[in-house]
JSON list of C-alpha atoms in Angstrom, two decimals:
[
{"chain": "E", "resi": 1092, "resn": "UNK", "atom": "CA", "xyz": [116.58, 67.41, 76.52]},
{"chain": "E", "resi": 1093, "resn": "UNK", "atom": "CA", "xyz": [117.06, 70.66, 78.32]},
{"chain": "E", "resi": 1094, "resn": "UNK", "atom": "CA", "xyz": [115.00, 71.50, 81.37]},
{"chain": "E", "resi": 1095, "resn": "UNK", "atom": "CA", "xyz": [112.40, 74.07, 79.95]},
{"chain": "E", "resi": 1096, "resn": "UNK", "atom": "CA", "xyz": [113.47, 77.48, 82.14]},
{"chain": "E", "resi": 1097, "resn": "UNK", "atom": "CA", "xyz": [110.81, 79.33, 79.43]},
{"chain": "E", "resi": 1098, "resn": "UNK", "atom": "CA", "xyz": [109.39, 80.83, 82.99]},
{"chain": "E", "resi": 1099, "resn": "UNK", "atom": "CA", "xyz": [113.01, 81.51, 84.32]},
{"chain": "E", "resi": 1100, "resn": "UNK", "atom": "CA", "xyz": [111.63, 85.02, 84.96]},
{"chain": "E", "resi": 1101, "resn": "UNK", "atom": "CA", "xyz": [108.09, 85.24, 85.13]},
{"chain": "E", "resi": 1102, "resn": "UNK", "atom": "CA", "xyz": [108.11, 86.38, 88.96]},
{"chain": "E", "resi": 1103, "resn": "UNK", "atom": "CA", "xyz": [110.23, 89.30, 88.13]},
{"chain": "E", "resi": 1104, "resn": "UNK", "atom": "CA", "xyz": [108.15, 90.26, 85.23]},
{"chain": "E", "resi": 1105, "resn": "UNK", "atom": "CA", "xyz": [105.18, 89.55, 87.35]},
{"chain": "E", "resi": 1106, "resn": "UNK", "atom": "CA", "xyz": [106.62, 91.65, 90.67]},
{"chain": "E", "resi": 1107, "resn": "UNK", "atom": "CA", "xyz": [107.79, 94.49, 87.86]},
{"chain": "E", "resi": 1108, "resn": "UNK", "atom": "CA", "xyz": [104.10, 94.83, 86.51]},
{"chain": "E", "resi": 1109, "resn": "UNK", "atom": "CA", "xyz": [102.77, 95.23, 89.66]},
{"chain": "E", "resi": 1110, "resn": "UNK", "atom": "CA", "xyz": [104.91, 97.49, 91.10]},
{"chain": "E", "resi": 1111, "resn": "UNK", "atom": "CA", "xyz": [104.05, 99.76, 87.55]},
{"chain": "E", "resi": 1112, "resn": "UNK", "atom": "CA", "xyz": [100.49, 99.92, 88.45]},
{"chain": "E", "resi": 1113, "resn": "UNK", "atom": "CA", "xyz": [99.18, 98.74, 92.18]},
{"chain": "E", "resi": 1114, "resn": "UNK", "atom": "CA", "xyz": [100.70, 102.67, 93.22]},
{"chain": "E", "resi": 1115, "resn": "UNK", "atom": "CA", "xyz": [98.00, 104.00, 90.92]},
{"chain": "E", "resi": 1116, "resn": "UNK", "atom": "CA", "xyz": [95.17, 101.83, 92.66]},
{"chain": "E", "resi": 1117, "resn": "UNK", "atom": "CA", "xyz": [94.14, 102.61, 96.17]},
{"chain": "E", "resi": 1118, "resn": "UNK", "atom": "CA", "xyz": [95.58, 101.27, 99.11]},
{"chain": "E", "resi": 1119, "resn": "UNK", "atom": "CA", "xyz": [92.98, 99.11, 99.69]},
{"chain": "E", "resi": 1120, "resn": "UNK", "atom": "CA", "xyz": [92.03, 97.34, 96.82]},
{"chain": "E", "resi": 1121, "resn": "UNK", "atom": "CA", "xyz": [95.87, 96.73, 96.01]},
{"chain": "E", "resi": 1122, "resn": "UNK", "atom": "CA", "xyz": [95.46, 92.96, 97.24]},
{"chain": "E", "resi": 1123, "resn": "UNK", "atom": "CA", "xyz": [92.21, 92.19, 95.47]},
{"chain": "E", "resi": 1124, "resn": "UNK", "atom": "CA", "xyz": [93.74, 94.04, 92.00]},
{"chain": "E", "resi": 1125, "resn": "UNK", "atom": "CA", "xyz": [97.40, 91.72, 92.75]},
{"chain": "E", "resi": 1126, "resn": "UNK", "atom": "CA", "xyz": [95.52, 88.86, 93.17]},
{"chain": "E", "resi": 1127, "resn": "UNK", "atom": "CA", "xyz": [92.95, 89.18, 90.20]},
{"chain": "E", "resi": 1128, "resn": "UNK", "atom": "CA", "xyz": [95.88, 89.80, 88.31]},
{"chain": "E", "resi": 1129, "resn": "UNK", "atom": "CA", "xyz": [98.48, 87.00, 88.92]},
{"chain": "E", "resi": 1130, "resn": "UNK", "atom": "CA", "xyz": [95.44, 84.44, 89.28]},
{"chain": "E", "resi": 1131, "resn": "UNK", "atom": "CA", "xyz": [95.38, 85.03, 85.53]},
{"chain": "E", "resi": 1132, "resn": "UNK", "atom": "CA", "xyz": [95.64, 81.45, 83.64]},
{"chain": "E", "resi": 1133, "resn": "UNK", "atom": "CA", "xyz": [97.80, 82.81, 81.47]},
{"chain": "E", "resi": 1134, "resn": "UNK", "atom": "CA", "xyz": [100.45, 83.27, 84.17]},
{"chain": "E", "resi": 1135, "resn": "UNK", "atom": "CA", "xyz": [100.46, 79.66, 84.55]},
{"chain": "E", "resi": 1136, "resn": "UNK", "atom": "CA", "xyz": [101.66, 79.82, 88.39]},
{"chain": "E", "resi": 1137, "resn": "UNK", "atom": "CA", "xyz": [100.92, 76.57, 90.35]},
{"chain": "E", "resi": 1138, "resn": "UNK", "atom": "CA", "xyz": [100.44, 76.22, 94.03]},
{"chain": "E", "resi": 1139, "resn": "UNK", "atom": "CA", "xyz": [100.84, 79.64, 96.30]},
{"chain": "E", "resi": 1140, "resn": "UNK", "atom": "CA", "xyz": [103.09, 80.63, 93.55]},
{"chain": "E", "resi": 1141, "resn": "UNK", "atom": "CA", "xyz": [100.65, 83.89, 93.22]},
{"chain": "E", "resi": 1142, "resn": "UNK", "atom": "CA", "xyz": [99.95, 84.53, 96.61]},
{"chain": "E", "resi": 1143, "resn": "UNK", "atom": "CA", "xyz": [104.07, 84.47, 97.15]},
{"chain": "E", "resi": 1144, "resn": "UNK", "atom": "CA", "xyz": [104.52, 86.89, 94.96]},
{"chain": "E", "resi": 1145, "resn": "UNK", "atom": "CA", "xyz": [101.34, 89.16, 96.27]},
{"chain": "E", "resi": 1146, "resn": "UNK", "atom": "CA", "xyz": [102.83, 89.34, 99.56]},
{"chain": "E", "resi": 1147, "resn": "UNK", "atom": "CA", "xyz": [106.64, 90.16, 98.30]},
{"chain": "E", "resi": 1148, "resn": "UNK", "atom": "CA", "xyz": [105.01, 93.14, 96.12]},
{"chain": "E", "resi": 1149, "resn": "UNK", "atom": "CA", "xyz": [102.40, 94.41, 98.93]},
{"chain": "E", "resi": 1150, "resn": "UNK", "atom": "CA", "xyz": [105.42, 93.99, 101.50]},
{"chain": "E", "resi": 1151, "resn": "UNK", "atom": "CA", "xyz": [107.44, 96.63, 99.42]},
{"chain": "E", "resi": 1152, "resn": "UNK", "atom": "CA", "xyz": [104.73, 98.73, 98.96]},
{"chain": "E", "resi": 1153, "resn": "UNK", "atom": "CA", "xyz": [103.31, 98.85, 102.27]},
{"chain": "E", "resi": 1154, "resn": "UNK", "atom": "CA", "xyz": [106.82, 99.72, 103.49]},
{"chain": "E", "resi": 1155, "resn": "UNK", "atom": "CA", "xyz": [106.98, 102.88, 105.00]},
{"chain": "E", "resi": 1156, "resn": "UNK", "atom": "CA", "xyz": [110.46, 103.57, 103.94]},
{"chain": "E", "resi": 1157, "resn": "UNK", "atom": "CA", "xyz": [109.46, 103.55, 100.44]},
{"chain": "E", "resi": 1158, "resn": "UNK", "atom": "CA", "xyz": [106.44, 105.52, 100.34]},
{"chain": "E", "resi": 1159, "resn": "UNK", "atom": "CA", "xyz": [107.70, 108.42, 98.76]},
{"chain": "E", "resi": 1160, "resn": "UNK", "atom": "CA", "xyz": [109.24, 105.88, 95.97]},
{"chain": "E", "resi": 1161, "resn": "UNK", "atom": "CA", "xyz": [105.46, 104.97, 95.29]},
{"chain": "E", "resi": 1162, "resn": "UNK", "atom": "CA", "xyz": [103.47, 107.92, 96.47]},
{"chain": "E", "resi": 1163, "resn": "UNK", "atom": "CA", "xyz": [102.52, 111.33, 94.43]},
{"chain": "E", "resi": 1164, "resn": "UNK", "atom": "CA", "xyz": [104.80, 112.67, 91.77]},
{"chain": "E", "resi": 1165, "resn": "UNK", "atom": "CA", "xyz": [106.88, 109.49, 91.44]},
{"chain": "E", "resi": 1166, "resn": "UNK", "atom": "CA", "xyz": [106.49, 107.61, 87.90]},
{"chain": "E", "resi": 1167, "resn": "UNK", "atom": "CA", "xyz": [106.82, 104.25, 86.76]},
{"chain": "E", "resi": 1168, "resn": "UNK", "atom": "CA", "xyz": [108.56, 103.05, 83.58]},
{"chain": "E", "resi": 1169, "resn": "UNK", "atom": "CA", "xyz": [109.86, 106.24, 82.43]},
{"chain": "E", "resi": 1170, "resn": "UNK", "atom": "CA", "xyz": [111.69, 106.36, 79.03]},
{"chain": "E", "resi": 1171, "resn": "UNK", "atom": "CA", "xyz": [115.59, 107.43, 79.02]},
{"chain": "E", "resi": 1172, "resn": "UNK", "atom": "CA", "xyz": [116.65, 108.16, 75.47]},
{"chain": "E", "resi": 1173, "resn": "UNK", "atom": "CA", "xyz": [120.06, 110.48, 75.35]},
{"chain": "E", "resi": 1174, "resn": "UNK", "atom": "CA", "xyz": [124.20, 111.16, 74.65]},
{"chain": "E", "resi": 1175, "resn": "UNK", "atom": "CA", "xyz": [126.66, 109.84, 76.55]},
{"chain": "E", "resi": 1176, "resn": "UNK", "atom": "CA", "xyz": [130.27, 111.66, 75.67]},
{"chain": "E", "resi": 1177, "resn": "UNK", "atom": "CA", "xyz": [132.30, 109.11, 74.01]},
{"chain": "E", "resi": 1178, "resn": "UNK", "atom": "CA", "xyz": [135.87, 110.39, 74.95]},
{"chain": "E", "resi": 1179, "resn": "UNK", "atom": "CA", "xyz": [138.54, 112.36, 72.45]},
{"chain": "E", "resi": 1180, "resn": "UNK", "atom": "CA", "xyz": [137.92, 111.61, 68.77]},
{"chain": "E", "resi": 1181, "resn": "UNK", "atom": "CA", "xyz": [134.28, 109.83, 69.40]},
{"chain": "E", "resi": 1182, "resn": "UNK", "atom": "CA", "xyz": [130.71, 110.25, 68.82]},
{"chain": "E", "resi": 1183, "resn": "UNK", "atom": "CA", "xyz": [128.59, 110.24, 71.33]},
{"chain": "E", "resi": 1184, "resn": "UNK", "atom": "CA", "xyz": [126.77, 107.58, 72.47]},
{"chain": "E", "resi": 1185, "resn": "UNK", "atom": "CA", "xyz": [122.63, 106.84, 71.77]},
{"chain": "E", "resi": 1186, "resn": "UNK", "atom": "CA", "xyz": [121.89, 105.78, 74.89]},
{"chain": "E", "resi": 1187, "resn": "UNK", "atom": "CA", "xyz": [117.44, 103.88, 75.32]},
{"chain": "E", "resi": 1188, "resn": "UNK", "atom": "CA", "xyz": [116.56, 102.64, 78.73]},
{"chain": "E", "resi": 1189, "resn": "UNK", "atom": "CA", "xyz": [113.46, 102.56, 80.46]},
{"chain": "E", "resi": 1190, "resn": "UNK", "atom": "CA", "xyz": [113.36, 103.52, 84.38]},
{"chain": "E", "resi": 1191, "resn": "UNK", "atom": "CA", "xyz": [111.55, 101.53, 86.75]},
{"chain": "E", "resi": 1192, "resn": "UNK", "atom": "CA", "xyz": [110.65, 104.11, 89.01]},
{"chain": "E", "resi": 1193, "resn": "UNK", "atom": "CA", "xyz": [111.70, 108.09, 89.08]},
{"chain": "E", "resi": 1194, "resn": "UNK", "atom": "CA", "xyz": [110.88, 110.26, 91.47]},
{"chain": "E", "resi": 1195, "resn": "UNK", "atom": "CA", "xyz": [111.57, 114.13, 91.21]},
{"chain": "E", "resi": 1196, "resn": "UNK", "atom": "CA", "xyz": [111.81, 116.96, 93.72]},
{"chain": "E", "resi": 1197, "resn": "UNK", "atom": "CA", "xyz": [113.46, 120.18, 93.81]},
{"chain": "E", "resi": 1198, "resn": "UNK", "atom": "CA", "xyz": [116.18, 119.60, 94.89]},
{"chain": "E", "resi": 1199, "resn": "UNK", "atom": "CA", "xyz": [117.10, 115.55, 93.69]},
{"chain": "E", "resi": 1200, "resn": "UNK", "atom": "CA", "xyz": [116.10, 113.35, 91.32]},
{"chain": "E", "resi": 1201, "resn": "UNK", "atom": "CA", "xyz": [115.72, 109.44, 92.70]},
{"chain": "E", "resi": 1202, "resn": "UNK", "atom": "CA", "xyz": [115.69, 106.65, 89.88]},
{"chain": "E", "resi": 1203, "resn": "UNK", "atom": "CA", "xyz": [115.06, 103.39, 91.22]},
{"chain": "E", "resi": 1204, "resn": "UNK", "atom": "CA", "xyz": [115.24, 99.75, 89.77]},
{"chain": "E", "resi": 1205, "resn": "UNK", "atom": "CA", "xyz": [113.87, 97.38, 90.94]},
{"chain": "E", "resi": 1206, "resn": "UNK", "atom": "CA", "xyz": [116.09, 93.79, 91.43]},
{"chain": "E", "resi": 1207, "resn": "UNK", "atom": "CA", "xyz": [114.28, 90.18, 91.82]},
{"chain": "E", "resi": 1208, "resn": "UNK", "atom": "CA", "xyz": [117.31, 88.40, 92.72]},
{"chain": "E", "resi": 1209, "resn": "UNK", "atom": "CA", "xyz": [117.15, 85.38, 95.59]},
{"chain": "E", "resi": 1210, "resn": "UNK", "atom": "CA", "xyz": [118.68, 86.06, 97.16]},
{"chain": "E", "resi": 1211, "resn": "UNK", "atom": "CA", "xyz": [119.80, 89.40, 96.76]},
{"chain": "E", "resi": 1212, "resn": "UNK", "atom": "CA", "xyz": [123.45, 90.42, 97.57]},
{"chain": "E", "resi": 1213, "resn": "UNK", "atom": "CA", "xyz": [123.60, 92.23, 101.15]},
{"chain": "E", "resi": 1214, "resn": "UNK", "atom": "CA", "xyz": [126.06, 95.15, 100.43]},
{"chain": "E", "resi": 1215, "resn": "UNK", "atom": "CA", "xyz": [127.08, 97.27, 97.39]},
{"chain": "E", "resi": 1216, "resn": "UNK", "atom": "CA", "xyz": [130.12, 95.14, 96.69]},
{"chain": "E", "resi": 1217, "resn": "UNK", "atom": "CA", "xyz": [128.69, 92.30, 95.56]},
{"chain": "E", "resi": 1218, "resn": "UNK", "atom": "CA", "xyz": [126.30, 93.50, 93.48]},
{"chain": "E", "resi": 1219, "resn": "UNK", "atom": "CA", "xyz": [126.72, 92.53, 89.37]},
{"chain": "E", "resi": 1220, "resn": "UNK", "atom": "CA", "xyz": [128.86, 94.97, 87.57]},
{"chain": "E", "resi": 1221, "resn": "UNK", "atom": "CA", "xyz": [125.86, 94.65, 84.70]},
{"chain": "E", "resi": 1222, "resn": "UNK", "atom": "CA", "xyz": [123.49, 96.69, 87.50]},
{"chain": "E", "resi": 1223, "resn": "UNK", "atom": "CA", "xyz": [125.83, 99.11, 88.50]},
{"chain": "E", "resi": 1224, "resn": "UNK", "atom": "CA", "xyz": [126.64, 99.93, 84.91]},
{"chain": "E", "resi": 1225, "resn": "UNK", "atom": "CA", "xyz": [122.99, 100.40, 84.43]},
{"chain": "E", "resi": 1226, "resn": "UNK", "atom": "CA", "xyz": [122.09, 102.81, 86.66]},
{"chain": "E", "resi": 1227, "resn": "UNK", "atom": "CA", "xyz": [125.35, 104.74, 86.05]},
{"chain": "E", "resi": 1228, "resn": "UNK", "atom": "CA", "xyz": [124.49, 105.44, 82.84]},
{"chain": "E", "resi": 1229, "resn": "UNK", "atom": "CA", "xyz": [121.18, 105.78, 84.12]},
{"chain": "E", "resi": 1230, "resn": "UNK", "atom": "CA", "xyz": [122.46, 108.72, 86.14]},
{"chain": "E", "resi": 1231, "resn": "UNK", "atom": "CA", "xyz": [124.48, 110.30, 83.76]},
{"chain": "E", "resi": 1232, "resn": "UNK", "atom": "CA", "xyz": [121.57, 111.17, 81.60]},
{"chain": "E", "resi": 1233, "resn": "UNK", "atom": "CA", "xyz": [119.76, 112.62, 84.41]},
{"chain": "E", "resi": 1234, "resn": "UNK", "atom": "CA", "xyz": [122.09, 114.48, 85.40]},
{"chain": "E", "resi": 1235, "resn": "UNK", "atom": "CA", "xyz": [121.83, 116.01, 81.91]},
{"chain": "E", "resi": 1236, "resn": "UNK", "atom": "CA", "xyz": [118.36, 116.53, 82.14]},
{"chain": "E", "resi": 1237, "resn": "UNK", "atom": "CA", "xyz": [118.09, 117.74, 85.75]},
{"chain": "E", "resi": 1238, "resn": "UNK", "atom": "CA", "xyz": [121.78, 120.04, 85.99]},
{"chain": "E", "resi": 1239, "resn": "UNK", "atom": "CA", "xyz": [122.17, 121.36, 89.33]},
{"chain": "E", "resi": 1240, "resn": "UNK", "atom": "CA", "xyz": [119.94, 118.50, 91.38]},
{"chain": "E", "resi": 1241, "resn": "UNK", "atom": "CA", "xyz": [121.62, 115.67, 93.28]},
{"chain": "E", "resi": 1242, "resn": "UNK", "atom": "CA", "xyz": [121.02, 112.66, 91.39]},
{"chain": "E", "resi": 1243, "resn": "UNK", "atom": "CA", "xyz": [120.47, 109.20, 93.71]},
{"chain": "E", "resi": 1244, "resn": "UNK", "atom": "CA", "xyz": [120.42, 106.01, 92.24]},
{"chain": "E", "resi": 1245, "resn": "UNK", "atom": "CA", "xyz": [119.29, 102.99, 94.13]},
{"chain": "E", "resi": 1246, "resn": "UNK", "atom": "CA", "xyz": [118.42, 99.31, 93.49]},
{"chain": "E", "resi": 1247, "resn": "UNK", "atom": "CA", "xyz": [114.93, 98.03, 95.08]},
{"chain": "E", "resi": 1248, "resn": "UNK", "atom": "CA", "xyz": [115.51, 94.26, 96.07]},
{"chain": "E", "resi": 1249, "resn": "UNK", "atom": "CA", "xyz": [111.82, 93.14, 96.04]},
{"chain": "E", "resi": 1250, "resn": "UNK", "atom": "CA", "xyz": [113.17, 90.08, 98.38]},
{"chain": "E", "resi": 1251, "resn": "UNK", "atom": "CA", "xyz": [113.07, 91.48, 101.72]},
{"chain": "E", "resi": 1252, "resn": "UNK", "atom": "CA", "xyz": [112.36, 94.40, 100.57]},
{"chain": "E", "resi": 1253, "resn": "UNK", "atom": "CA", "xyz": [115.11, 96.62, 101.13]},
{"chain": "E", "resi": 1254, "resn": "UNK", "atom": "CA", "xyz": [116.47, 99.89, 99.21]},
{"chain": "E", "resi": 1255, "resn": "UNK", "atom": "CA", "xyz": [119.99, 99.72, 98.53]},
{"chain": "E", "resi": 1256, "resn": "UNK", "atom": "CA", "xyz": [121.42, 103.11, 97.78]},
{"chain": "E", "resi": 1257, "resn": "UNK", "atom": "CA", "xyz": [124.34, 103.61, 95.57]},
{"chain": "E", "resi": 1258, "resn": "UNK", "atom": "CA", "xyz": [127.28, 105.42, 96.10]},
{"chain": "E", "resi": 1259, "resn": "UNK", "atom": "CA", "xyz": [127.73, 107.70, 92.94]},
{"chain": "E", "resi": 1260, "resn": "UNK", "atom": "CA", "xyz": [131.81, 107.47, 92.84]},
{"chain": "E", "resi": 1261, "resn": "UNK", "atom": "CA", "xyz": [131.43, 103.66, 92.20]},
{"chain": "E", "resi": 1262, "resn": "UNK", "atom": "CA", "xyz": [128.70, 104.31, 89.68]},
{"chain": "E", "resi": 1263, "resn": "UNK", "atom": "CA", "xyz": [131.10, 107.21, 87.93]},
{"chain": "E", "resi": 1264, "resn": "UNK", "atom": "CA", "xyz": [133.66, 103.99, 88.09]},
{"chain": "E", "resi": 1265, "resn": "UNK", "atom": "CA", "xyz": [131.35, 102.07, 86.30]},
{"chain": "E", "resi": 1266, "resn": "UNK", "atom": "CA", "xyz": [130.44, 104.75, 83.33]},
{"chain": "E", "resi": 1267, "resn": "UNK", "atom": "CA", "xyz": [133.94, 105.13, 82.87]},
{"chain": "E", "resi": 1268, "resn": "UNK", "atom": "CA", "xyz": [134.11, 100.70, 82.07]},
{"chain": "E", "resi": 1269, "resn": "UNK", "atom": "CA", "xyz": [131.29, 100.72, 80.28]},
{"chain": "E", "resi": 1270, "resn": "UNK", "atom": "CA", "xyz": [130.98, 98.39, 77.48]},
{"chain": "E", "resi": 1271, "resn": "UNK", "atom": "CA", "xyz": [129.44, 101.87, 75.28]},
{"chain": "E", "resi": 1272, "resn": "UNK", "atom": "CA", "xyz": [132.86, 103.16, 75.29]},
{"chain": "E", "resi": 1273, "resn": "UNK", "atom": "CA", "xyz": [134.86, 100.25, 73.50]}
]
């Protein structure tokens, strides 16, 4: 007798798989490609449920700010698999994640996730400890990989869109709480 919330996240599934592969397509025929794609039937969206969504993914990819987020060298979905130090008297920690969007330069390494949220919290402070967690550990294991590069983590509310940077002593807060460590 529950309300059937089966869909509960379809549009951030939906906004994630676009964001993965409209960068790849040309600017041009990103709106034909998003709207081929989410017209699908087996999306099951009703009403201007799929042009909703086309705008909210074109709006952050048409976004100037972000264009070096989407633009050459940057990579969707990338794999994290690594050790996290697990304090005095521990093993380390397996850690498996999967990036939504990395890009590297010489000199810092950006991962990116990108959050669906409505609406999305306006500053750092209110955003879930779950997230922050995330992309500390996130950012621990590129800082592994990449020694010696500055190492910016960010969260990518797709409703707006706006880039929310994060400060890396409140993620190092959040490693140190993780649940991986109990």
């Amino acid at each position: 007798l529950q309300p059937d919330d089966s869909n509960r996240f379809l549009r951030g599934k939906l906004i994630h798989a676009l964001l993965q592969t409209l960068p790849d397509l040309p600017a041009a025929e990103r709106a034909d490609a998003a709207k081929h794609y989410l017209e699908m039937p087996g999306h099951g969206l009703a009403g201007g449920e799929a042009d909703a969504i086309a705008r909210e993914t074109l709006a952050t990819l048409n976004d100037a700010a972000f264009a070096p987020l989407f633009g050459p060298g940057s990579r969707a979905e990338v794999p994290m698999v690594g050790t996290l130090p697990a304090g005095a008297d521990r093993e380390p920690i397996v850690v498996s994640g999967q990036v939504d969007r990395l890009l590297i330069t010489d000199d810092e390494v950006i991962v990116i996730d990108y959050k669906t949220n409505r609406p999305p919290p306006l500053n750092e402070a209110d955003v879930p400890s779950v997230y922050l967690r995330q992309m500390a550990v996130y950012r621990a294991l590129l800082g592994a990989i990449y020694p010696g590069r500055n190492i910016r983590a960010a969260l990518l509310w797709t409703d707006g869109p706006r880039l929310m940077p994060l400060d890396p002593d409140r993620l190092d807060a959040h490693l140190d709480d993780t649940p991986l460590r109990a």
